[in-house]
Coordinates of C-alpha atoms in Angstrom, one line a residue:
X1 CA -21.0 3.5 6.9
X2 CA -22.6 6.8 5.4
X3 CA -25.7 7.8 4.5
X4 CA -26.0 8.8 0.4
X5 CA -28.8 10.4 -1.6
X6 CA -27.9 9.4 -5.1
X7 CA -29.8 11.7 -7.5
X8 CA -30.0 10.8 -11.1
X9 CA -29.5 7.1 -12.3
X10 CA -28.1 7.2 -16.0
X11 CA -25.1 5.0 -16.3
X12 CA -22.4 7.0 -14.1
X13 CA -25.7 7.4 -11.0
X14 CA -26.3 3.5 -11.8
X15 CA -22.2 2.5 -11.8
X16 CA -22.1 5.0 -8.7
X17 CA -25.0 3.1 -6.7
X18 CA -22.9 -0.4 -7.5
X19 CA -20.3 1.1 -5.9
X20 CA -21.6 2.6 -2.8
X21 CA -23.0 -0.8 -2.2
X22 CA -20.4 -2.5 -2.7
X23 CA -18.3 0.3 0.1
X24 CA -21.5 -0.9 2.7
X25 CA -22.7 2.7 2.7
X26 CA -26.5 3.1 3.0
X27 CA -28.2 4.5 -0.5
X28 CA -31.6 6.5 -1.3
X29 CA -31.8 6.9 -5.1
X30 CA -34.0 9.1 -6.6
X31 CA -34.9 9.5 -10.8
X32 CA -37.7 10.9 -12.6
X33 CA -38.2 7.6 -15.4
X34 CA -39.6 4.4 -13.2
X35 CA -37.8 1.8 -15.2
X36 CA -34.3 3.5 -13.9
X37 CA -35.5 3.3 -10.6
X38 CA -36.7 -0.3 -10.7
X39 CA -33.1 -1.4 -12.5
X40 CA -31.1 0.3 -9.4
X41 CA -33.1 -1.4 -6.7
X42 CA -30.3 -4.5 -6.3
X43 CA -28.1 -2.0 -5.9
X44 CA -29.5 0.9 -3.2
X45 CA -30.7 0.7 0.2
X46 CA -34.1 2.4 -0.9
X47 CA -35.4 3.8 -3.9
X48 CA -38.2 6.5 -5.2
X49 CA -39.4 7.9 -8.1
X50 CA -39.5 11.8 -8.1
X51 CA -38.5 15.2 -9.5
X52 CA -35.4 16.6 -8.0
X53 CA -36.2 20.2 -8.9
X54 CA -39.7 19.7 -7.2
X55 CA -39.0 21.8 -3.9
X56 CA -41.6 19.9 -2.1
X57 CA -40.7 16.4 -2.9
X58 CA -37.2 17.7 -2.1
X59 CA -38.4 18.9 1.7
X60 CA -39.8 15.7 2.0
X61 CA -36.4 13.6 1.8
X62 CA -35.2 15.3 4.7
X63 CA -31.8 16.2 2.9
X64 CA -30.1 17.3 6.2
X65 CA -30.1 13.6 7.4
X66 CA -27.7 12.5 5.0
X67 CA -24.0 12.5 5.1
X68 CA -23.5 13.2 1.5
X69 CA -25.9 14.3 -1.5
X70 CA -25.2 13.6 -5.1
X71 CA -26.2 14.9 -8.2
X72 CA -25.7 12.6 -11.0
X73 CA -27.5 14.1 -13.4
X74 CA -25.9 14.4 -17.1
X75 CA -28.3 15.0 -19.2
X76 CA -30.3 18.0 -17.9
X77 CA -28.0 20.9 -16.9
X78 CA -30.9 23.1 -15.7
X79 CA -32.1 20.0 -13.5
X80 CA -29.0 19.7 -12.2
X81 CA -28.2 23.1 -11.2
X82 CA -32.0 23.3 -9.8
X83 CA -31.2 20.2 -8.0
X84 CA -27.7 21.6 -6.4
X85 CA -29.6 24.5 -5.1
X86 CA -32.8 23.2 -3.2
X87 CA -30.4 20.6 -1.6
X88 CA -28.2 23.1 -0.1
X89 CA -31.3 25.6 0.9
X90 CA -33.0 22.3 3.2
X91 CA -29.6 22.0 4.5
X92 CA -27.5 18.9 2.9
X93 CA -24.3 18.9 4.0
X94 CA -21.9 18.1 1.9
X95 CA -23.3 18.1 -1.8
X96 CA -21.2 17.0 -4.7
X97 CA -22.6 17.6 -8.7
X98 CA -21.9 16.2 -11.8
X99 CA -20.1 18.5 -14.3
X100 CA -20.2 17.8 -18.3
X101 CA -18.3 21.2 -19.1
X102 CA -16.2 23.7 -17.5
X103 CA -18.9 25.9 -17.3
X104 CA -21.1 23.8 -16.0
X105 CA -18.8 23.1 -12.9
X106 CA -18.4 26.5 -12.1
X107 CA -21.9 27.4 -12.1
X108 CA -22.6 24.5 -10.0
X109 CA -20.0 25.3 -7.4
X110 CA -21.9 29.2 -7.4
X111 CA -25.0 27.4 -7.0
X112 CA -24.2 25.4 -3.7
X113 CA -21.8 22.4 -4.7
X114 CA -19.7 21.9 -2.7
X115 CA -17.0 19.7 -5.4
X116 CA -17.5 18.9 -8.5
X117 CA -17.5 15.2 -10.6
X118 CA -16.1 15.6 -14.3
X119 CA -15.8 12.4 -15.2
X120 CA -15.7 12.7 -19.2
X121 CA -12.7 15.3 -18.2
X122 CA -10.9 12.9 -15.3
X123 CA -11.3 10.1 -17.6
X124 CA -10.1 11.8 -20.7
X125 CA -6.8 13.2 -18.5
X126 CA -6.1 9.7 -17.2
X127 CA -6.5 8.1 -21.1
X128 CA -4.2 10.5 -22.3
X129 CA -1.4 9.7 -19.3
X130 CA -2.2 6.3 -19.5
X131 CA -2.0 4.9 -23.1
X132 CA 0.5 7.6 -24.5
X133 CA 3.5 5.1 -22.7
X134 CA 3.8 1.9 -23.2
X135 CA 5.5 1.6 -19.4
X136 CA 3.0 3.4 -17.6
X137 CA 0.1 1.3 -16.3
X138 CA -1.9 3.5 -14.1
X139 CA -2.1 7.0 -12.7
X140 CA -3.7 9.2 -9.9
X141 CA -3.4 12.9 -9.9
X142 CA -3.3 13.9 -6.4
X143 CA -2.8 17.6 -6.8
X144 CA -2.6 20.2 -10.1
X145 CA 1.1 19.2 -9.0
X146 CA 2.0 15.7 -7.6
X147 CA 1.1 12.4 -9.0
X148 CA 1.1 8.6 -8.2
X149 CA 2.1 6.5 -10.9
X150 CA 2.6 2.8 -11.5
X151 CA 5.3 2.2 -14.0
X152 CA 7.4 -0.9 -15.1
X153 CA 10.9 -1.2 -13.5
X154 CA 13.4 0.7 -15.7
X155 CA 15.8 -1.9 -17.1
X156 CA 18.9 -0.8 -15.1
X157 CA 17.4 -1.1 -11.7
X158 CA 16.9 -5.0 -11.9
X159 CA 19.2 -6.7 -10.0
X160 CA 19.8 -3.3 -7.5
X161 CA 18.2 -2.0 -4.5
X162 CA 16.7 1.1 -3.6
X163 CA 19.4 2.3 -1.5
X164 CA 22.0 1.4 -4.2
X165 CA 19.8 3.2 -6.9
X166 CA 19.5 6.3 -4.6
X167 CA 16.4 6.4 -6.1
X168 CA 15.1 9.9 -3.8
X169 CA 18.6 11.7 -4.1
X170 CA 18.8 11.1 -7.7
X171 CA 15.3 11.3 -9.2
X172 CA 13.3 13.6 -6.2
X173 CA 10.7 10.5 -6.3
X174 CA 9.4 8.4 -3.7
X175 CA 8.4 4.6 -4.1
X176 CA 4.9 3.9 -2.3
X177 CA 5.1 0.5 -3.5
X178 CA 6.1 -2.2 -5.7
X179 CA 4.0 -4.8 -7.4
X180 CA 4.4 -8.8 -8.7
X181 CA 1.6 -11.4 -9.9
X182 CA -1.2 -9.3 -8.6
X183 CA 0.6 -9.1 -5.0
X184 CA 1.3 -5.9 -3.2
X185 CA 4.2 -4.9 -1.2
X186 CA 3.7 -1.5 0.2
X187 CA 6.8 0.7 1.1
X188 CA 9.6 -1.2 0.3
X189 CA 12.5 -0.9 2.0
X190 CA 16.2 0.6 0.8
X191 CA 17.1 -3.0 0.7
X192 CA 14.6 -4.4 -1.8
X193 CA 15.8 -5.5 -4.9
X194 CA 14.1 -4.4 -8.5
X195 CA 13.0 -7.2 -10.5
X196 CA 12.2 -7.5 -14.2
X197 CA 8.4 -8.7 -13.8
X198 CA 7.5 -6.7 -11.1
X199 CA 5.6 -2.8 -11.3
X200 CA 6.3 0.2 -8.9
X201 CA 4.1 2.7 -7.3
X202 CA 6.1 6.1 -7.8
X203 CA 5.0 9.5 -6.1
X204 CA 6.3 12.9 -6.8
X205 CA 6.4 16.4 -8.4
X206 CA 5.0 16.4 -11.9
X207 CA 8.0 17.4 -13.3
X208 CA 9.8 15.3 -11.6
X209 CA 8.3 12.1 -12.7
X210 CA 7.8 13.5 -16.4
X211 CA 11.6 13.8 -16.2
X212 CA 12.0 10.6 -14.9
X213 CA 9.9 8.6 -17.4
X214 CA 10.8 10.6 -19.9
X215 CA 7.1 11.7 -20.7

């Protein structure tokens, strides 16, 4: 369990605090406008109304105390950069800041971030992967160069096994897992046998999965 100061409570702060509680983690969130504060109170340990960019009211949260700081603010990019900055001077940790732009996310890393959320950007990049193939039902980019993604079984697999399929020799992936009415089975071995109705978990080179799914 880790200790969060969630600042900013617009719809990704307020979706971030559900989470957070829902992961057991112990939650201070802090906004400027009362009635955001009141509607996150299921959801947090503790909750206050305040300025962020006040350096005082800032002092007084005792920052250094928490494992992890975050700045959810969207809406105000001078906030949020202010924010970033007096967290990192009373010592937080680890701070991680919201990004709209790509500007935005490098003056906030100059500033004291220490990563960066882009949510409208990571969301946009998954959409794009994610509905441009009608086999490809979800994806993770792991690196600007590996991926995990979970794709139907190609047609010509069902009936043979992994070993039988070669599946690393031939296609440089690797299969984390496979999938079947809502039930997991994690690294399968050369002897499983590819169904019709089930999904797999593939991981591998960019390239090598774009060639492989024909993307």
């Amino acid at each position: 369990m880790k200790s969060v100061l969630l600042i900013g409570l617009g719809r990704f702060g307020r979706h971030m605090a559900q989470k957070l509680r829902e992961l057991h983690h112990e939650v201070l969130a802090i906004d400027k406008e009362e009635q955001r504060v009141n509607d996150a109170l299921p959801y947090v340990t503790n909750a206050q109304i305040g300025d962020a960019t006040n350096e005082q009211f800032i002092a007084s949260l005792g920052v250094r105390n928490f494992d992890l700081c975050v700045v959810a603010i969207g809406d105000d990019f001078q906030s949020s950069l202010e924010t970033t900055a007096l967290l990192k001077e009373n010592g937080a940790p680890f701070v991680v800041a919201r990004a709209a732009r790509d500007v935005h996310a490098k003056f906030l890393l100059r500033n004291g971030a220490d990563d960066v959320i882009y949510p409208e950007k990571q969301m946009a990049s998954w959409a794009a992967v994610r509905y441009s193939s009608d086999h490809i039902f979800d994806y993770v980019e792991l690196t600007p160069d590996h991926s995990i993604f979970e794709t139907s079984v190609p047609a010509a697999w069902v009936g043979h096994t992994i070993m039988e399929l070669a599946v690393r020799q031939k296609h440089r992936i690797n299969i984390l897992a496979t999938k079947k009415s809502g039930k997991l089975e994690p690294l399968p071995g050369p002897s499983h046998c590819f169904q019709s109705d089930e999904t797999m978990f593939i991981l591998g080179d960019n390239r090598d999965i774009q060639k492989f799914l024909h993307l």
